[in-house]
């Protein structure tokens, strides 16, 4: 077994032992959809404000992105901050483990959890609220993977710089809520003013929501949205590896 695979398996076991991270990373997106659909009257009915779509249809892609943001910005950075704070990274420095391998292990574990959480949330939307299954599944999967890569790269960068658990949490949360705003959590992107929508399109979460929503309704995502996510993933991921410090 390669060192990277062994490290990934170890990180996966550690993640499973954290009930809070497991709940918010795996269960929370689907549970949130259930809460929105059952406790808000008319949430699953067509709305004139959304061009005939229901709020549950519009918020389903948003919930998927929220799950990614929770994993990438709330769960991931404190893990690396904790490792650095308690000297775990310092001990790893004496081994052949390259920083890129550790970051890759974290990325792989969180990606698996994200895919499982998305599958649960899509199942809830389709079965509980009769939302149509994504009509362009190939584009949907591609959009989701690009969204995860772009968001997780930001989390890896924060974790690469965070010196303690607390700093990882603080920086991650400072990015979490503004990004969710631009993704349309409080103001759906369909009713955003043009200026705000333009800014949203330049953020990884905003582009992710639009690409997932388009592919869900059978529309090919725009090259601009896909490119924004790809650029964030490549550039920020590269910076994360470059600036990573063991201590």
Tab-separated table of C-alpha atoms in Angstrom:
chain	number	residue	atom	x	y	z
A	1	UNK	CA	0.000	0.000	0.000
A	2	UNK	CA	1.355	3.439	-0.933
A	3	UNK	CA	2.079	6.042	1.720
A	4	UNK	CA	-0.617	8.311	0.283
A	5	UNK	CA	-3.264	5.573	0.414
A	6	UNK	CA	-2.317	4.589	3.951
A	7	UNK	CA	-2.441	8.218	5.056
A	8	UNK	CA	-5.841	8.645	3.389
A	9	UNK	CA	-7.253	5.597	5.175
A	10	UNK	CA	-5.971	6.904	8.503
A	11	UNK	CA	-7.526	10.310	7.926
A	12	UNK	CA	-10.790	8.621	6.970
A	13	UNK	CA	-10.897	6.669	10.216
A	14	UNK	CA	-10.218	9.829	12.206
A	15	UNK	CA	-13.017	11.670	10.384
A	16	UNK	CA	-15.511	8.884	11.185
A	17	UNK	CA	-14.684	9.210	14.870
A	18	UNK	CA	-15.763	12.869	14.923
A	19	UNK	CA	-19.585	12.800	15.301
A	20	UNK	CA	-20.007	16.551	14.796
A	21	UNK	CA	-18.026	16.621	11.546
A	22	UNK	CA	-19.788	13.464	10.379
A	23	UNK	CA	-23.242	14.912	11.110
A	24	UNK	CA	-22.732	18.295	9.453
A	25	UNK	CA	-20.725	16.882	6.582
A	26	UNK	CA	-22.864	13.855	5.761
A	27	UNK	CA	-26.377	14.221	7.220
A	28	UNK	CA	-27.025	17.939	7.508
A	29	UNK	CA	-27.687	18.810	3.808
A	30	UNK	CA	-30.428	16.199	3.427
A	31	UNK	CA	-31.888	17.043	6.824
A	32	UNK	CA	-31.974	20.735	5.928
A	33	UNK	CA	-33.927	20.000	2.764
A	34	UNK	CA	-36.459	18.006	4.772
A	35	UNK	CA	-36.817	20.872	7.249
A	36	UNK	CA	-37.261	23.463	4.504
A	37	UNK	CA	-39.820	21.399	2.650
A	38	UNK	CA	-41.937	20.338	5.607
A	39	UNK	CA	-41.816	23.350	7.909
A	40	UNK	CA	-42.159	26.223	5.415
A	41	UNK	CA	-45.636	26.349	3.844
A	42	UNK	CA	-45.603	26.474	0.049
A	43	UNK	CA	-41.883	25.792	-0.200
A	44	UNK	CA	-42.511	22.939	-2.625
A	45	UNK	CA	-45.085	24.803	-4.731
A	46	UNK	CA	-44.416	26.824	-7.924
A	47	UNK	CA	-43.643	30.486	-7.290
A	48	UNK	CA	-44.161	33.399	-9.667
A	49	UNK	CA	-41.098	35.095	-8.142
A	50	UNK	CA	-38.949	32.178	-9.358
A	51	UNK	CA	-40.398	31.906	-12.882
A	52	UNK	CA	-42.641	29.030	-11.937
A	53	UNK	CA	-40.034	26.989	-10.097
A	54	UNK	CA	-40.565	26.030	-6.471
A	55	UNK	CA	-38.273	27.180	-3.678
A	56	UNK	CA	-37.305	23.580	-2.953
A	57	UNK	CA	-36.095	23.211	-6.555
A	58	UNK	CA	-34.056	26.392	-6.351
A	59	UNK	CA	-32.641	25.629	-2.916
A	60	UNK	CA	-31.682	22.011	-3.670
A	61	UNK	CA	-28.462	23.012	-5.534
A	62	UNK	CA	-27.871	25.643	-2.863
A	63	UNK	CA	-28.052	23.001	-0.128
A	64	UNK	CA	-25.526	20.844	-1.980
A	65	UNK	CA	-23.128	23.778	-2.145
A	66	UNK	CA	-23.783	24.602	1.512
A	67	UNK	CA	-22.733	21.044	2.358
A	68	UNK	CA	-19.517	21.501	0.385
A	69	UNK	CA	-18.839	24.836	2.085
A	70	UNK	CA	-19.389	23.304	5.515
A	71	UNK	CA	-16.897	20.548	4.803
A	72	UNK	CA	-14.366	22.776	3.069
A	73	UNK	CA	-14.446	25.882	5.239
A	74	UNK	CA	-15.703	24.729	8.645
A	75	UNK	CA	-14.478	21.141	9.006
A	76	UNK	CA	-11.236	20.995	7.020
A	77	UNK	CA	-9.165	24.003	8.219
A	78	UNK	CA	-9.345	23.211	11.973
A	79	UNK	CA	-8.072	19.688	11.330
A	80	UNK	CA	-4.798	20.946	9.880
A	81	UNK	CA	-4.663	23.708	12.485
A	82	UNK	CA	-4.976	21.094	15.234
A	83	UNK	CA	-2.225	18.976	13.698
A	84	UNK	CA	0.082	21.977	13.594
A	85	UNK	CA	-0.826	23.193	17.096
A	86	UNK	CA	-0.075	19.858	18.768
A	87	UNK	CA	3.085	19.097	16.849
A	88	UNK	CA	1.683	16.283	14.731
A	89	UNK	CA	2.858	17.994	11.563
A	90	UNK	CA	6.301	18.508	13.091
A	91	UNK	CA	6.612	14.767	13.642
A	92	UNK	CA	5.378	14.051	10.110
A	93	UNK	CA	8.149	16.309	8.860
A	94	UNK	CA	10.692	13.664	9.824
A	95	UNK	CA	8.991	11.122	7.543
A	96	UNK	CA	8.990	10.896	3.726
A	97	UNK	CA	5.418	12.295	3.688
A	98	UNK	CA	5.377	15.300	1.341
A	99	UNK	CA	2.937	18.131	2.206
A	100	UNK	CA	1.054	17.451	-1.017
A	101	UNK	CA	0.300	13.907	0.184
A	102	UNK	CA	-1.212	15.136	3.422
A	103	UNK	CA	-3.308	17.722	1.609
A	104	UNK	CA	-4.370	15.112	-0.942
A	105	UNK	CA	-5.437	12.728	1.850
A	106	UNK	CA	-7.618	15.424	3.397
A	107	UNK	CA	-9.056	16.305	-0.007
A	108	UNK	CA	-9.871	12.662	-0.780
A	109	UNK	CA	-11.604	12.018	2.555
A	110	UNK	CA	-13.707	15.156	2.348
A	111	UNK	CA	-14.575	14.466	-1.280
A	112	UNK	CA	-15.934	11.013	-0.412
A	113	UNK	CA	-18.062	12.484	2.381
A	114	UNK	CA	-19.266	15.273	0.067
A	115	UNK	CA	-20.347	12.822	-2.644
A	116	UNK	CA	-22.237	10.701	-0.120
A	117	UNK	CA	-23.928	13.783	1.376
A	118	UNK	CA	-24.934	15.023	-2.086
A	119	UNK	CA	-26.407	11.624	-2.969
A	120	UNK	CA	-28.490	11.675	0.206
A	121	UNK	CA	-29.694	15.236	-0.412
A	122	UNK	CA	-30.651	14.524	-4.041
A	123	UNK	CA	-32.505	11.390	-2.906
A	124	UNK	CA	-34.430	13.446	-0.324
A	125	UNK	CA	-35.368	16.115	-2.888
A	126	UNK	CA	-36.531	13.575	-5.473
A	127	UNK	CA	-38.378	11.183	-3.157
A	128	UNK	CA	-39.791	13.510	-0.506
A	129	UNK	CA	-40.711	16.514	-2.676
A	130	UNK	CA	-41.074	15.060	-6.163
A	131	UNK	CA	-38.241	17.199	-7.523
A	132	UNK	CA	-37.072	15.873	-10.877
A	133	UNK	CA	-33.780	14.001	-10.935
A	134	UNK	CA	-30.959	16.105	-12.508
A	135	UNK	CA	-31.777	16.124	-16.211
A	136	UNK	CA	-28.140	16.498	-17.332
A	137	UNK	CA	-26.384	14.055	-14.999
A	138	UNK	CA	-22.983	14.276	-16.700
A	139	UNK	CA	-22.874	18.074	-16.445
A	140	UNK	CA	-24.275	17.823	-12.927
A	141	UNK	CA	-21.484	15.492	-11.785
A	142	UNK	CA	-18.820	17.609	-13.495
A	143	UNK	CA	-20.199	20.793	-11.915
A	144	UNK	CA	-20.296	19.156	-8.495
A	145	UNK	CA	-16.717	17.908	-8.716
A	146	UNK	CA	-15.457	21.315	-9.854
A	147	UNK	CA	-17.425	22.961	-7.049
A	148	UNK	CA	-15.926	20.595	-4.481
A	149	UNK	CA	-12.404	21.088	-5.822
A	150	UNK	CA	-12.692	24.892	-5.771
A	151	UNK	CA	-14.181	25.067	-2.281
A	152	UNK	CA	-11.865	22.471	-0.774
A	153	UNK	CA	-8.827	24.221	-2.231
A	154	UNK	CA	-9.769	27.306	-0.209
A	155	UNK	CA	-10.136	25.165	2.901
A	156	UNK	CA	-6.739	23.605	2.262
A	157	UNK	CA	-5.169	27.049	1.930
A	158	UNK	CA	-6.678	28.166	5.235
A	159	UNK	CA	-5.535	24.929	6.862
A	160	UNK	CA	-2.061	25.336	5.381
A	161	UNK	CA	-1.722	28.706	7.132
A	162	UNK	CA	-3.691	28.179	10.369
A	163	UNK	CA	-1.421	27.796	13.376
A	164	UNK	CA	-4.052	26.519	15.796
A	165	UNK	CA	-7.470	24.906	15.868
A	166	UNK	CA	-9.051	28.210	16.824
A	167	UNK	CA	-7.429	30.178	14.026
A	168	UNK	CA	-8.515	27.555	11.498
A	169	UNK	CA	-12.092	27.808	12.757
A	170	UNK	CA	-12.052	31.603	12.839
A	171	UNK	CA	-10.667	32.095	9.336
A	172	UNK	CA	-12.893	29.394	7.898
A	173	UNK	CA	-16.037	30.872	9.426
A	174	UNK	CA	-15.016	34.378	8.317
A	175	UNK	CA	-15.083	33.096	4.739
A	176	UNK	CA	-18.068	30.764	5.168
A	177	UNK	CA	-20.915	33.213	5.693
A	178	UNK	CA	-19.952	35.840	3.055
A	179	UNK	CA	-19.539	33.091	0.475
A	180	UNK	CA	-22.929	31.617	1.352
A	181	UNK	CA	-24.449	35.056	0.897
A	182	UNK	CA	-23.024	35.341	-2.622
A	183	UNK	CA	-24.166	31.783	-3.317
A	184	UNK	CA	-27.762	32.873	-2.701
A	185	UNK	CA	-28.563	31.425	0.728
A	186	UNK	CA	-30.450	34.539	1.848
A	187	UNK	CA	-31.251	36.077	-1.553
A	188	UNK	CA	-31.776	33.443	-4.275
A	189	UNK	CA	-29.582	34.140	-7.281
A	190	UNK	CA	-32.665	34.286	-9.508
A	191	UNK	CA	-33.790	37.516	-7.840
A	192	UNK	CA	-30.375	39.107	-7.175
A	193	UNK	CA	-29.716	42.567	-8.670
A	194	UNK	CA	-27.432	42.495	-11.711
A	195	UNK	CA	-24.437	43.959	-9.877
A	196	UNK	CA	-24.659	41.483	-7.023
A	197	UNK	CA	-25.163	38.632	-9.467
A	198	UNK	CA	-22.006	39.625	-11.322
A	199	UNK	CA	-19.982	39.452	-8.100
A	200	UNK	CA	-21.638	36.146	-7.212
A	201	UNK	CA	-20.580	34.676	-10.569
A	202	UNK	CA	-16.939	35.351	-9.708
A	203	UNK	CA	-17.090	33.364	-6.470
A	204	UNK	CA	-16.719	29.582	-6.467
A	205	UNK	CA	-19.975	29.081	-4.558
A	206	UNK	CA	-21.985	31.390	-6.784
A	207	UNK	CA	-20.743	29.699	-9.932
A	208	UNK	CA	-21.305	26.299	-8.332
A	209	UNK	CA	-24.946	27.020	-7.516
A	210	UNK	CA	-25.626	28.296	-11.038
A	211	UNK	CA	-23.892	25.373	-12.743
A	212	UNK	CA	-25.668	22.805	-10.567
A	213	UNK	CA	-29.029	24.492	-11.053
A	214	UNK	CA	-28.574	24.648	-14.827
A	215	UNK	CA	-27.591	21.003	-15.116
A	216	UNK	CA	-30.414	19.989	-12.774
A	217	UNK	CA	-32.924	21.538	-15.191
A	218	UNK	CA	-31.240	20.129	-18.298
A	219	UNK	CA	-29.358	23.280	-19.310
A	220	UNK	CA	-25.671	23.107	-20.222
A	221	UNK	CA	-23.748	25.128	-17.602
A	222	UNK	CA	-22.028	28.209	-18.946
A	223	UNK	CA	-18.332	27.957	-19.727
A	224	UNK	CA	-17.813	31.001	-17.500
A	225	UNK	CA	-19.186	29.298	-14.385
A	226	UNK	CA	-17.148	26.156	-15.027
A	227	UNK	CA	-14.011	28.197	-15.714
A	228	UNK	CA	-14.400	30.208	-12.493
A	229	UNK	CA	-14.528	27.026	-10.418
A	230	UNK	CA	-11.606	25.465	-12.290
A	231	UNK	CA	-9.434	28.560	-11.851
A	232	UNK	CA	-10.179	28.743	-8.130
A	233	UNK	CA	-9.360	25.047	-7.723
A	234	UNK	CA	-6.085	25.152	-9.650
A	235	UNK	CA	-4.698	28.488	-8.475
A	236	UNK	CA	-5.685	28.283	-4.806
A	237	UNK	CA	-4.799	24.594	-4.582
A	238	UNK	CA	-1.328	25.313	-5.981
A	239	UNK	CA	-0.853	28.154	-3.487
A	240	UNK	CA	-1.957	25.880	-0.626
A	241	UNK	CA	0.772	23.367	-1.455
A	242	UNK	CA	3.385	26.104	-1.882
A	243	UNK	CA	2.708	27.929	1.386
A	244	UNK	CA	2.137	24.835	3.539
A	245	UNK	CA	4.255	24.887	6.687
A	246	UNK	CA	4.885	22.065	9.119
A	247	UNK	CA	5.178	24.403	12.120
